[in-house]
mmCIF file with all atom_site columns, C-alpha atoms in Angstrom:
data_model
loop_
_atom_site.group_PDB
_atom_site.id
_atom_site.type_symbol
_atom_site.label_atom_id
_atom_site.label_alt_id
_atom_site.label_comp_id
_atom_site.label_asym_id
_atom_site.label_entity_id
_atom_site.label_seq_id
_atom_site.pdbx_PDB_ins_code
_atom_site.Cartn_x
_atom_site.Cartn_y
_atom_site.Cartn_z
_atom_site.occupancy
_atom_site.B_iso_or_equiv
_atom_site.pdbx_formal_charge
_atom_site.auth_seq_id
_atom_site.auth_comp_id
_atom_site.auth_asym_id
_atom_site.auth_atom_id
_atom_site.pdbx_PDB_model_num
ATOM 1   C CA . UNK A 1 1   ? -5.171 -15.463 -14.982 1.00 78.00 ? 1   UNK A CA 1
ATOM 2   C CA . UNK A 1 2   ? -7.881 -13.584 -13.088 1.00 83.00 ? 2   UNK A CA 1
ATOM 3   C CA . UNK A 1 3   ? -8.467 -16.513 -10.733 1.00 90.00 ? 3   UNK A CA 1
ATOM 4   C CA . UNK A 1 4   ? -4.757 -16.716 -9.920  1.00 92.00 ? 4   UNK A CA 1
ATOM 5   C CA . UNK A 1 5   ? -4.537 -13.008 -9.133  1.00 90.00 ? 5   UNK A CA 1
ATOM 6   C CA . UNK A 1 6   ? -7.766 -13.090 -7.119  1.00 92.00 ? 6   UNK A CA 1
ATOM 7   C CA . UNK A 1 7   ? -6.540 -16.031 -5.041  1.00 95.00 ? 7   UNK A CA 1
ATOM 8   C CA . UNK A 1 8   ? -3.184 -14.294 -4.465  1.00 94.00 ? 8   UNK A CA 1
ATOM 9   C CA . UNK A 1 9   ? -5.005 -11.172 -3.247  1.00 95.00 ? 9   UNK A CA 1
ATOM 10  C CA . UNK A 1 10  ? -7.163 -13.317 -0.964  1.00 96.00 ? 10  UNK A CA 1
ATOM 11  C CA . UNK A 1 11  ? -4.187 -15.192 0.474   1.00 96.00 ? 11  UNK A CA 1
ATOM 12  C CA . UNK A 1 12  ? -2.237 -11.970 1.102   1.00 96.00 ? 12  UNK A CA 1
ATOM 13  C CA . UNK A 1 13  ? -5.273 -10.428 2.782   1.00 96.00 ? 13  UNK A CA 1
ATOM 14  C CA . UNK A 1 14  ? -5.860 -13.488 4.967   1.00 97.00 ? 14  UNK A CA 1
ATOM 15  C CA . UNK A 1 15  ? -2.202 -13.698 5.978   1.00 96.00 ? 15  UNK A CA 1
ATOM 16  C CA . UNK A 1 16  ? -2.116 -9.958  6.680   1.00 95.00 ? 16  UNK A CA 1
ATOM 17  C CA . UNK A 1 17  ? -5.195 -10.080 8.911   1.00 96.00 ? 17  UNK A CA 1
ATOM 18  C CA . UNK A 1 18  ? -3.829 -13.145 10.733  1.00 96.00 ? 18  UNK A CA 1
ATOM 19  C CA . UNK A 1 19  ? -0.500 -11.440 11.385  1.00 94.00 ? 19  UNK A CA 1
ATOM 20  C CA . UNK A 1 20  ? -2.146 -8.201  12.489  1.00 91.00 ? 20  UNK A CA 1
ATOM 21  C CA . UNK A 1 21  ? -4.003 -10.147 15.207  1.00 91.00 ? 21  UNK A CA 1
ATOM 22  C CA . UNK A 1 22  ? -0.740 -11.347 16.775  1.00 89.00 ? 22  UNK A CA 1
ATOM 23  C CA . UNK A 1 23  ? 0.467  -9.958  20.116  1.00 84.00 ? 23  UNK A CA 1
ATOM 24  C CA . UNK A 1 24  ? 3.948  -8.880  19.017  1.00 88.00 ? 24  UNK A CA 1
ATOM 25  C CA . UNK A 1 25  ? 4.753  -5.719  17.105  1.00 89.00 ? 25  UNK A CA 1
ATOM 26  C CA . UNK A 1 26  ? 6.877  -7.252  14.334  1.00 90.00 ? 26  UNK A CA 1
ATOM 27  C CA . UNK A 1 27  ? 4.137  -9.607  13.037  1.00 91.00 ? 27  UNK A CA 1
ATOM 28  C CA . UNK A 1 28  ? 1.687  -6.699  13.204  1.00 91.00 ? 28  UNK A CA 1
ATOM 29  C CA . UNK A 1 29  ? 3.981  -4.611  10.989  1.00 92.00 ? 29  UNK A CA 1
ATOM 30  C CA . UNK A 1 30  ? 4.472  -7.498  8.539   1.00 94.00 ? 30  UNK A CA 1
ATOM 31  C CA . UNK A 1 31  ? 0.704  -8.075  8.464   1.00 94.00 ? 31  UNK A CA 1
ATOM 32  C CA . UNK A 1 32  ? 0.063  -4.424  7.696   1.00 93.00 ? 32  UNK A CA 1
ATOM 33  C CA . UNK A 1 33  ? 2.634  -4.595  4.914   1.00 93.00 ? 33  UNK A CA 1
ATOM 34  C CA . UNK A 1 34  ? 0.933  -7.677  3.436   1.00 95.00 ? 34  UNK A CA 1
ATOM 35  C CA . UNK A 1 35  ? -2.403 -5.884  3.517   1.00 94.00 ? 35  UNK A CA 1
ATOM 36  C CA . UNK A 1 36  ? -0.925 -2.930  1.636   1.00 94.00 ? 36  UNK A CA 1
ATOM 37  C CA . UNK A 1 37  ? 0.528  -5.331  -0.957  1.00 94.00 ? 37  UNK A CA 1
ATOM 38  C CA . UNK A 1 38  ? -2.907 -6.922  -1.387  1.00 95.00 ? 38  UNK A CA 1
ATOM 39  C CA . UNK A 1 39  ? -4.542 -3.518  -1.843  1.00 93.00 ? 39  UNK A CA 1
ATOM 40  C CA . UNK A 1 40  ? -1.855 -2.499  -4.354  1.00 91.00 ? 40  UNK A CA 1
ATOM 41  C CA . UNK A 1 41  ? -2.389 -5.647  -6.424  1.00 91.00 ? 41  UNK A CA 1
ATOM 42  C CA . UNK A 1 42  ? -6.157 -5.113  -6.256  1.00 91.00 ? 42  UNK A CA 1
ATOM 43  C CA . UNK A 1 43  ? -5.786 -1.519  -7.471  1.00 87.00 ? 43  UNK A CA 1
ATOM 44  C CA . UNK A 1 44  ? -3.462 -2.624  -10.243 1.00 84.00 ? 44  UNK A CA 1
ATOM 45  C CA . UNK A 1 45  ? -5.837 -5.324  -11.456 1.00 85.00 ? 45  UNK A CA 1
ATOM 46  C CA . UNK A 1 46  ? -8.781 -2.919  -11.391 1.00 82.00 ? 46  UNK A CA 1
ATOM 47  C CA . UNK A 1 47  ? -7.367 -1.468  -14.618 1.00 76.00 ? 47  UNK A CA 1
ATOM 48  C CA . UNK A 1 48  ? -7.786 -4.835  -16.393 1.00 74.00 ? 48  UNK A CA 1
ATOM 49  C CA . UNK A 1 49  ? -5.129 -7.481  -16.832 1.00 71.00 ? 49  UNK A CA 1
ATOM 50  C CA . UNK A 1 50  ? -3.913 -6.761  -20.341 1.00 70.00 ? 50  UNK A CA 1
ATOM 51  C CA . UNK A 1 51  ? -0.677 -8.052  -21.847 1.00 72.00 ? 51  UNK A CA 1
ATOM 52  C CA . UNK A 1 52  ? 1.224  -6.772  -24.868 1.00 71.00 ? 52  UNK A CA 1
ATOM 53  C CA . UNK A 1 53  ? -0.786 -3.560  -25.178 1.00 71.00 ? 53  UNK A CA 1
ATOM 54  C CA . UNK A 1 54  ? 0.658  -0.047  -25.083 1.00 69.00 ? 54  UNK A CA 1
ATOM 55  C CA . UNK A 1 55  ? 0.026  2.350   -22.207 1.00 67.00 ? 55  UNK A CA 1
ATOM 56  C CA . UNK A 1 56  ? -1.164 5.022   -24.632 1.00 68.00 ? 56  UNK A CA 1
ATOM 57  C CA . UNK A 1 57  ? -3.654 4.323   -27.406 1.00 66.00 ? 57  UNK A CA 1
ATOM 58  C CA . UNK A 1 58  ? -2.021 4.399   -30.811 1.00 68.00 ? 58  UNK A CA 1
ATOM 59  C CA . UNK A 1 59  ? -3.035 3.691   -34.350 1.00 73.00 ? 59  UNK A CA 1
ATOM 60  C CA . UNK A 1 60  ? -3.112 0.012   -35.164 1.00 71.00 ? 60  UNK A CA 1
ATOM 61  C CA . UNK A 1 61  ? -3.027 -1.068  -31.507 1.00 69.00 ? 61  UNK A CA 1
ATOM 62  C CA . UNK A 1 62  ? -5.707 -3.540  -30.427 1.00 73.00 ? 62  UNK A CA 1
ATOM 63  C CA . UNK A 1 63  ? -6.265 -1.658  -27.169 1.00 72.00 ? 63  UNK A CA 1
ATOM 64  C CA . UNK A 1 64  ? -4.453 0.163   -24.447 1.00 69.00 ? 64  UNK A CA 1
ATOM 65  C CA . UNK A 1 65  ? -3.629 -0.268  -20.765 1.00 70.00 ? 65  UNK A CA 1
ATOM 66  C CA . UNK A 1 66  ? -5.286 2.173   -18.388 1.00 74.00 ? 66  UNK A CA 1
ATOM 67  C CA . UNK A 1 67  ? -2.530 4.313   -16.796 1.00 78.00 ? 67  UNK A CA 1
ATOM 68  C CA . UNK A 1 68  ? -4.688 5.535   -13.879 1.00 82.00 ? 68  UNK A CA 1
ATOM 69  C CA . UNK A 1 69  ? -4.429 2.344   -11.754 1.00 82.00 ? 69  UNK A CA 1
ATOM 70  C CA . UNK A 1 70  ? -0.685 2.306   -12.377 1.00 82.00 ? 70  UNK A CA 1
ATOM 71  C CA . UNK A 1 71  ? -0.404 5.863   -11.049 1.00 86.00 ? 71  UNK A CA 1
ATOM 72  C CA . UNK A 1 72  ? -2.579 4.985   -8.049  1.00 87.00 ? 72  UNK A CA 1
ATOM 73  C CA . UNK A 1 73  ? -0.424 1.971   -7.212  1.00 89.00 ? 73  UNK A CA 1
ATOM 74  C CA . UNK A 1 74  ? 2.776  3.989   -7.512  1.00 91.00 ? 74  UNK A CA 1
ATOM 75  C CA . UNK A 1 75  ? 1.370  6.567   -5.107  1.00 93.00 ? 75  UNK A CA 1
ATOM 76  C CA . UNK A 1 76  ? 0.156  3.849   -2.736  1.00 91.00 ? 76  UNK A CA 1
ATOM 77  C CA . UNK A 1 77  ? 3.607  2.218   -2.712  1.00 93.00 ? 77  UNK A CA 1
ATOM 78  C CA . UNK A 1 78  ? 5.253  5.471   -1.679  1.00 94.00 ? 78  UNK A CA 1
ATOM 79  C CA . UNK A 1 79  ? 2.661  6.140   1.020   1.00 94.00 ? 79  UNK A CA 1
ATOM 80  C CA . UNK A 1 80  ? 2.844  2.595   2.409   1.00 93.00 ? 80  UNK A CA 1
ATOM 81  C CA . UNK A 1 81  ? 6.654  2.737   2.533   1.00 93.00 ? 81  UNK A CA 1
ATOM 82  C CA . UNK A 1 82  ? 6.531  5.948   4.552   1.00 95.00 ? 82  UNK A CA 1
ATOM 83  C CA . UNK A 1 83  ? 3.796  4.558   6.807   1.00 93.00 ? 83  UNK A CA 1
ATOM 84  C CA . UNK A 1 84  ? 5.797  1.382   7.431   1.00 93.00 ? 84  UNK A CA 1
ATOM 85  C CA . UNK A 1 85  ? 8.906  3.391   8.309   1.00 94.00 ? 85  UNK A CA 1
ATOM 86  C CA . UNK A 1 86  ? 6.949  5.478   10.832  1.00 95.00 ? 86  UNK A CA 1
ATOM 87  C CA . UNK A 1 87  ? 5.359  2.399   12.412  1.00 92.00 ? 87  UNK A CA 1
ATOM 88  C CA . UNK A 1 88  ? 8.741  0.641   12.676  1.00 93.00 ? 88  UNK A CA 1
ATOM 89  C CA . UNK A 1 89  ? 10.203 3.674   14.446  1.00 94.00 ? 89  UNK A CA 1
ATOM 90  C CA . UNK A 1 90  ? 7.216  3.844   16.826  1.00 91.00 ? 90  UNK A CA 1
ATOM 91  C CA . UNK A 1 91  ? 7.526  0.114   17.585  1.00 90.00 ? 91  UNK A CA 1
ATOM 92  C CA . UNK A 1 92  ? 11.268 0.451   18.161  1.00 92.00 ? 92  UNK A CA 1
ATOM 93  C CA . UNK A 1 93  ? 10.702 3.367   20.544  1.00 90.00 ? 93  UNK A CA 1
ATOM 94  C CA . UNK A 1 94  ? 8.045  1.410   22.447  1.00 86.00 ? 94  UNK A CA 1
ATOM 95  C CA . UNK A 1 95  ? 10.358 -1.602  22.669  1.00 88.00 ? 95  UNK A CA 1
ATOM 96  C CA . UNK A 1 96  ? 13.252 0.471   23.989  1.00 90.00 ? 96  UNK A CA 1
ATOM 97  C CA . UNK A 1 97  ? 11.033 2.190   26.550  1.00 86.00 ? 97  UNK A CA 1
ATOM 98  C CA . UNK A 1 98  ? 9.090  -0.834  27.792  1.00 82.00 ? 98  UNK A CA 1
ATOM 99  C CA . UNK A 1 99  ? 11.671 -3.583  27.316  1.00 83.00 ? 99  UNK A CA 1
ATOM 100 C CA . UNK A 1 100 ? 9.289  -5.883  25.426  1.00 81.00 ? 100 UNK A CA 1
ATOM 101 C CA . UNK A 1 101 ? 7.305  -5.837  22.214  1.00 82.00 ? 101 UNK A CA 1
ATOM 102 C CA . UNK A 1 102 ? 3.901  -6.977  23.432  1.00 81.00 ? 102 UNK A CA 1
ATOM 103 C CA . UNK A 1 103 ? 0.912  -5.196  21.927  1.00 76.00 ? 103 UNK A CA 1
ATOM 104 C CA . UNK A 1 104 ? -1.632 -6.182  24.588  1.00 71.00 ? 104 UNK A CA 1
ATOM 105 C CA . UNK A 1 105 ? -0.918 -4.256  27.808  1.00 65.00 ? 105 UNK A CA 1
ATOM 106 C CA . UNK A 1 106 ? -2.573 -3.823  31.210  1.00 66.00 ? 106 UNK A CA 1
ATOM 107 C CA . UNK A 1 107 ? -3.172 -0.448  32.870  1.00 61.00 ? 107 UNK A CA 1
ATOM 108 C CA . UNK A 1 108 ? 0.086  -0.697  34.878  1.00 65.00 ? 108 UNK A CA 1
ATOM 109 C CA . UNK A 1 109 ? 2.267  -1.121  31.727  1.00 61.00 ? 109 UNK A CA 1
ATOM 110 C CA . UNK A 1 110 ? 2.842  -4.837  32.217  1.00 64.00 ? 110 UNK A CA 1
ATOM 111 C CA . UNK A 1 111 ? 2.092  -7.415  29.539  1.00 61.00 ? 111 UNK A CA 1
ATOM 112 C CA . UNK A 1 112 ? -1.384 -8.895  29.818  1.00 62.00 ? 112 UNK A CA 1
ATOM 113 C CA . UNK A 1 113 ? 0.062  -12.435 30.140  1.00 64.00 ? 113 UNK A CA 1
ATOM 114 C CA . UNK A 1 114 ? 1.789  -11.573 33.442  1.00 58.00 ? 114 UNK A CA 1
ATOM 115 C CA . UNK A 1 115 ? 5.186  -10.622 32.040  1.00 57.00 ? 115 UNK A CA 1
ATOM 116 C CA . UNK A 1 116 ? 6.047  -13.983 30.507  1.00 57.00 ? 116 UNK A CA 1
ATOM 117 C CA . UNK A 1 117 ? 8.316  -13.818 27.479  1.00 53.00 ? 117 UNK A CA 1
#
């Protein structure tokens, strides 16, 4: 189970970094979202992968799940949603002002590839 989760975190991180290195704003936003998902899964698994155990320690229970990583992930989800909404609005404003969604720009506000679409 741990190997599956670790490989999923690695694949999400790799895909997120790859997409963040693209030259368009939409893949950059999707890449940032994938990176936040990878961090959320990493935080969640830092509290141990335990199944069929209660969140609060009780009598007769074999163990308990740590609620702190769950609270951290819930907070991180809310923050990443707000951050994604702000970045989408900034990208939309830049697209409406410039007429394109290129990330790499020259000093004279033209795309670095000469204006090719």
